[in-house]
PDB file of C-alpha atoms in Angstrom:
ATOM      1  CA  MET A   1       2.753  48.594  44.678  1.00 78.00           C
ATOM      2  CA  ASN A   2       6.392  48.959  45.618  1.00 81.00           C
ATOM      3  CA  PRO A   3       7.842  52.259  44.284  1.00 79.00           C
ATOM      4  CA  ASP A   4      11.397  50.856  44.360  1.00 83.00           C
ATOM      5  CA  LEU A   5      10.671  48.097  41.838  1.00 89.00           C
ATOM      6  CA  VAL A   6      11.133  48.568  38.090  1.00 90.00           C
ATOM      7  CA  TYR A   7       7.954  47.927  36.115  1.00 90.00           C
ATOM      8  CA  LEU A   8       7.770  47.165  32.399  1.00 88.00           C
ATOM      9  CA  ALA A   9       4.530  48.624  31.081  1.00 86.00           C
ATOM     10  CA  GLN A  10       3.082  50.013  27.877  1.00 82.00           C
ATOM     11  CA  THR A  11       3.144  53.818  28.079  1.00 84.00           C
ATOM     12  CA  GLU A  12       1.410  56.248  25.743  1.00 81.00           C
ATOM     13  CA  THR A  13       4.142  56.002  23.137  1.00 80.00           C
ATOM     14  CA  THR A  14       6.339  52.967  23.790  1.00 81.00           C
ATOM     15  CA  ALA A  15       7.000  50.067  26.113  1.00 82.00           C
ATOM     16  CA  GLY A  16       8.825  51.611  29.036  1.00 85.00           C
ATOM     17  CA  PHE A  17      10.490  51.051  32.374  1.00 89.00           C
ATOM     18  CA  LEU A  18       8.709  52.879  35.196  1.00 91.00           C
ATOM     19  CA  SER A  19       9.912  53.335  38.759  1.00 91.00           C
ATOM     20  CA  GLN A  20      10.292  55.907  41.505  1.00 91.00           C
ATOM     21  CA  ASN A  21      13.861  54.653  41.951  1.00 90.00           C
ATOM     22  CA  ALA A  22      16.021  56.562  39.432  1.00 89.00           C
ATOM     23  CA  GLU A  23      19.177  54.637  40.422  1.00 89.00           C
ATOM     24  CA  ALA A  24      17.580  51.309  39.492  1.00 89.00           C
ATOM     25  CA  LEU A  25      16.544  52.685  36.089  1.00 88.00           C
ATOM     26  CA  ALA A  26      20.031  54.097  35.471  1.00 87.00           C
ATOM     27  CA  ARG A  27      21.597  50.731  36.354  1.00 87.00           C
ATOM     28  CA  ILE A  28      19.321  48.836  33.947  1.00 87.00           C
ATOM     29  CA  LYS A  29      19.920  51.283  31.081  1.00 84.00           C
ATOM     30  CA  ASN A  30      23.672  51.708  31.823  1.00 83.00           C
ATOM     31  CA  ARG A  31      23.203  55.477  32.013  1.00 83.00           C
ATOM     32  CA  PRO A  32      25.275  57.927  34.034  1.00 78.00           C
ATOM     33  CA  ASN A  33      23.627  58.681  37.401  1.00 73.00           C
ATOM     34  CA  GLY A  34      23.570  62.428  36.699  1.00 75.00           C
ATOM     35  CA  LYS A  35      21.425  62.118  33.567  1.00 82.00           C
ATOM     36  CA  ALA A  36      17.822  62.962  34.426  1.00 85.00           C
ATOM     37  CA  PHE A  37      14.767  60.888  33.565  1.00 88.00           C
ATOM     38  CA  LEU A  38      11.423  62.065  32.302  1.00 91.00           C
ATOM     39  CA  MET A  39       8.713  62.001  34.967  1.00 93.00           C
ATOM     40  CA  SER A  40       5.153  60.832  34.383  1.00 92.00           C
ATOM     41  CA  VAL A  41       2.419  62.096  36.697  1.00 93.00           C
ATOM     42  CA  ASP A  42      -1.214  61.059  37.029  1.00 91.00           C
ATOM     43  CA  SER A  43      -2.766  64.529  37.378  1.00 91.00           C
ATOM     44  CA  LEU A  44      -2.212  68.267  37.302  1.00 91.00           C
ATOM     45  CA  GLN A  45      -2.477  68.249  41.081  1.00 91.00           C
ATOM     46  CA  THR A  46       0.499  65.871  41.307  1.00 92.00           C
ATOM     47  CA  LEU A  47       2.380  68.030  38.785  1.00 90.00           C
ATOM     48  CA  ARG A  48       1.985  71.039  41.095  1.00 90.00           C
ATOM     49  CA  THR A  49       3.764  69.159  43.902  1.00 91.00           C
ATOM     50  CA  PHE A  50       6.944  69.083  41.773  1.00 93.00           C
ATOM     51  CA  THR A  51       6.988  72.464  40.036  1.00 90.00           C
ATOM     52  CA  ARG A  52       5.180  75.707  39.484  1.00 88.00           C
ATOM     53  CA  VAL A  53       3.528  75.903  36.063  1.00 86.00           C
ATOM     54  CA  PRO A  54       4.135  79.250  34.297  1.00 83.00           C
ATOM     55  CA  LYS A  55       0.795  81.057  33.998  1.00 85.00           C
ATOM     56  CA  GLU A  56       1.272  81.593  30.267  1.00 85.00           C
ATOM     57  CA  HIS A  57       1.339  77.806  29.628  1.00 87.00           C
ATOM     58  CA  LYS A  58      -1.345  76.413  31.983  1.00 88.00           C
ATOM     59  CA  ASN A  59      -3.998  75.703  29.325  1.00 89.00           C
ATOM     60  CA  ARG A  60      -1.429  74.244  26.931  1.00 89.00           C
ATOM     61  CA  ILE A  61      -0.224  71.777  29.553  1.00 90.00           C
ATOM     62  CA  ARG A  62      -3.751  70.793  30.569  1.00 89.00           C
ATOM     63  CA  ARG A  63      -4.776  70.016  26.974  1.00 89.00           C
ATOM     64  CA  ALA A  64      -1.543  68.449  25.672  1.00 88.00           C
ATOM     65  CA  LYS A  65      -1.527  64.791  24.676  1.00 88.00           C
ATOM     66  CA  LYS A  66       1.683  62.748  24.310  1.00 87.00           C
ATOM     67  CA  THR A  67       3.721  65.842  25.154  1.00 90.00           C
ATOM     68  CA  THR A  68       6.466  66.361  27.715  1.00 91.00           C
ATOM     69  CA  PHE A  69       7.333  69.776  29.074  1.00 92.00           C
ATOM     70  CA  ALA A  70      10.744  70.747  30.470  1.00 92.00           C
ATOM     71  CA  TYR A  71      10.108  73.282  33.228  1.00 89.00           C
ATOM     72  CA  PRO A  72      12.370  76.151  34.347  1.00 87.00           C
ATOM     73  CA  CYS A  73      13.248  74.164  37.511  1.00 86.00           C
ATOM     74  CA  GLY A  74      14.997  71.553  35.328  1.00 88.00           C
ATOM     75  CA  LEU A  75      12.414  68.746  35.501  1.00 91.00           C
ATOM     76  CA  ALA A  76      10.827  67.192  32.393  1.00 92.00           C
ATOM     77  CA  ILE A  77       7.286  66.086  33.262  1.00 93.00           C
ATOM     78  CA  ARG A  78       4.405  64.623  31.279  1.00 92.00           C
ATOM     79  CA  VAL A  79       0.821  64.512  32.543  1.00 92.00           C
ATOM     80  CA  ILE A  80      -0.565  61.174  31.360  1.00 90.00           C
ATOM     81  CA  GLN A  81      -3.924  61.135  29.576  1.00 86.00           C
ATOM     82  CA  ASP A  82      -3.967  57.646  28.025  1.00 83.00           C
ATOM     83  CA  THR A  83      -6.551  55.648  30.020  1.00 83.00           C
ATOM     84  CA  ASP A  84      -4.650  52.326  30.101  1.00 84.00           C
ATOM     85  CA  HIS A  85      -1.357  53.880  31.209  1.00 83.00           C
ATOM     86  CA  LEU A  86      -3.188  56.157  33.641  1.00 87.00           C
ATOM     87  CA  ALA A  87      -4.876  53.201  35.351  1.00 86.00           C
ATOM     88  CA  PHE A  88      -1.428  51.799  36.161  1.00 85.00           C
ATOM     89  CA  LEU A  89       0.150  55.144  37.078  1.00 89.00           C
ATOM     90  CA  ARG A  90      -2.616  56.083  39.531  1.00 90.00           C
ATOM     91  CA  LYS A  91      -1.299  53.364  41.845  1.00 89.00           C
ATOM     92  CA  LEU A  92       2.076  55.167  42.061  1.00 89.00           C
ATOM     93  CA  THR A  93       0.844  58.783  41.406  1.00 91.00           C
ATOM     94  CA  TRP A  94       4.177  59.520  39.676  1.00 94.00           C
ATOM     95  CA  SER A  95       7.178  57.670  38.303  1.00 93.00           C
ATOM     96  CA  TYR A  96      10.375  58.138  36.387  1.00 92.00           C
ATOM     97  CA  SER A  97       9.991  56.822  32.882  1.00 89.00           C
ATOM     98  CA  THR A  98      12.361  55.640  30.190  1.00 86.00           C
ATOM     99  CA  SER A  99      12.111  53.464  27.103  1.00 83.00           C
ATOM    100  CA  SER A 100      12.664  49.772  27.689  1.00 81.00           C
ATOM    101  CA  ASN A 101      15.344  49.360  25.056  1.00 78.00           C
ATOM    102  CA  PRO A 102      19.114  49.203  25.515  1.00 73.00           C
ATOM    103  CA  SER A 103      20.623  52.713  25.226  1.00 68.00           C
ATOM    104  CA  GLY A 104      20.804  53.792  21.595  1.00 67.00           C
ATOM    105  CA  LYS A 105      19.028  50.695  20.243  1.00 71.00           C
ATOM    106  CA  GLY A 106      15.492  49.695  19.245  1.00 72.00           C
ATOM    107  CA  PHE A 107      12.901  47.903  21.367  1.00 75.00           C
ATOM    108  CA  ASP A 108      13.880  44.359  22.345  1.00 74.00           C
ATOM    109  CA  GLU A 109      11.116  42.562  24.251  1.00 79.00           C
ATOM    110  CA  ALA A 110      13.439  39.855  25.603  1.00 80.00           C
ATOM    111  CA  PHE A 111      15.822  42.476  27.033  1.00 82.00           C
ATOM    112  CA  ALA A 112      12.936  44.427  28.575  1.00 82.00           C
ATOM    113  CA  ILE A 113      11.322  41.404  30.255  1.00 84.00           C
ATOM    114  CA  GLU A 114      14.687  40.186  31.578  1.00 85.00           C
ATOM    115  CA  LYS A 115      15.584  43.549  33.171  1.00 84.00           C
ATOM    116  CA  ALA A 116      12.201  44.431  34.722  1.00 84.00           C
ATOM    117  CA  ASP A 117      11.236  43.370  38.246  1.00 85.00           C
ATOM    118  CA  VAL A 118       7.511  43.300  37.353  1.00 85.00           C
ATOM    119  CA  VAL A 119       5.982  42.985  33.869  1.00 82.00           C
ATOM    120  CA  VAL A 120       2.557  44.599  33.380  1.00 82.00           C
ATOM    121  CA  PHE A 121       0.851  42.928  30.416  1.00 73.00           C
ATOM    122  CA  THR A 122      -2.167  44.463  28.680  1.00 69.00           C
ATOM    123  CA  CYS A 123      -4.358  43.178  25.879  1.00 62.00           C
ATOM    124  CA  LYS A 124      -2.536  45.560  23.481  1.00 71.00           C
ATOM    125  CA  GLY A 125       0.833  43.946  24.164  1.00 69.00           C
ATOM    126  CA  PHE A 126       4.043  45.972  23.850  1.00 74.00           C
ATOM    127  CA  PHE A 127       4.720  48.284  20.903  1.00 70.00           C
ATOM    128  CA  GLU A 128       6.673  51.382  19.868  1.00 74.00           C
ATOM    129  CA  ASP A 129       4.834  54.401  18.534  1.00 74.00           C
ATOM    130  CA  LYS A 130       5.911  57.865  17.458  1.00 76.00           C
ATOM    131  CA  PRO A 131       7.966  59.482  20.278  1.00 77.00           C
ATOM    132  CA  SER A 132       6.417  62.200  22.387  1.00 81.00           C
ATOM    133  CA  LYS A 133       6.985  65.870  21.675  1.00 89.00           C
ATOM    134  CA  ILE A 134       9.180  67.736  24.149  1.00 89.00           C
ATOM    135  CA  PHE A 135       8.939  71.488  24.749  1.00 91.00           C
ATOM    136  CA  LYS A 136      11.116  73.645  27.001  1.00 92.00           C
ATOM    137  CA  LEU A 137       9.034  76.224  28.838  1.00 88.00           C
ATOM    138  CA  GLY A 138      10.156  79.658  29.890  1.00 82.00           C
ATOM    139  CA  LYS A 139       8.074  82.253  31.698  1.00 77.00           C
ATOM    140  CA  GLN A 140       6.757  83.580  28.389  1.00 77.00           C
ATOM    141  CA  LYS A 141       8.265  81.568  25.537  1.00 83.00           C
ATOM    142  CA  MET A 142       8.263  77.924  24.569  1.00 82.00           C
ATOM    143  CA  ARG A 143      10.895  76.122  22.464  1.00 86.00           C
ATOM    144  CA  LYS A 144      10.553  72.727  20.762  1.00 89.00           C
ATOM    145  CA  LEU A 145      13.267  70.245  21.737  1.00 86.00           C
ATOM    146  CA  ARG A 146      11.858  67.177  19.950  1.00 81.00           C
TER     147      ARG A 146
END
């Protein structure tokens, strides 16, 4: 798999664009280049290559489902547990992730298919679910962002 391509795939919560190329994702979504993307990783081992996990939160991160954590280093990373999404993500080990809708609008399948380089279809099709929870982690405390 080419990490520079933009893939349209069903994530844990919504149909999303996935790529290791943040500039390509920003161009598709018409976002400013400085605005960071959420990262999805395939394992805790991959997570440790990007950031140090505060000791106080290790068990919480390991057990969390559909939850993103913003780390003190400034990265927002989610460890994927959904088996279908994980099967795809294991080929890349990690990727930037964003919803496949135009900025500020709802999911539009025609827009998503047109903008993606590769479309990954599954038997479930594409759908939007409840958004993931996001928590900001400190060394001791945790604060809910969404």
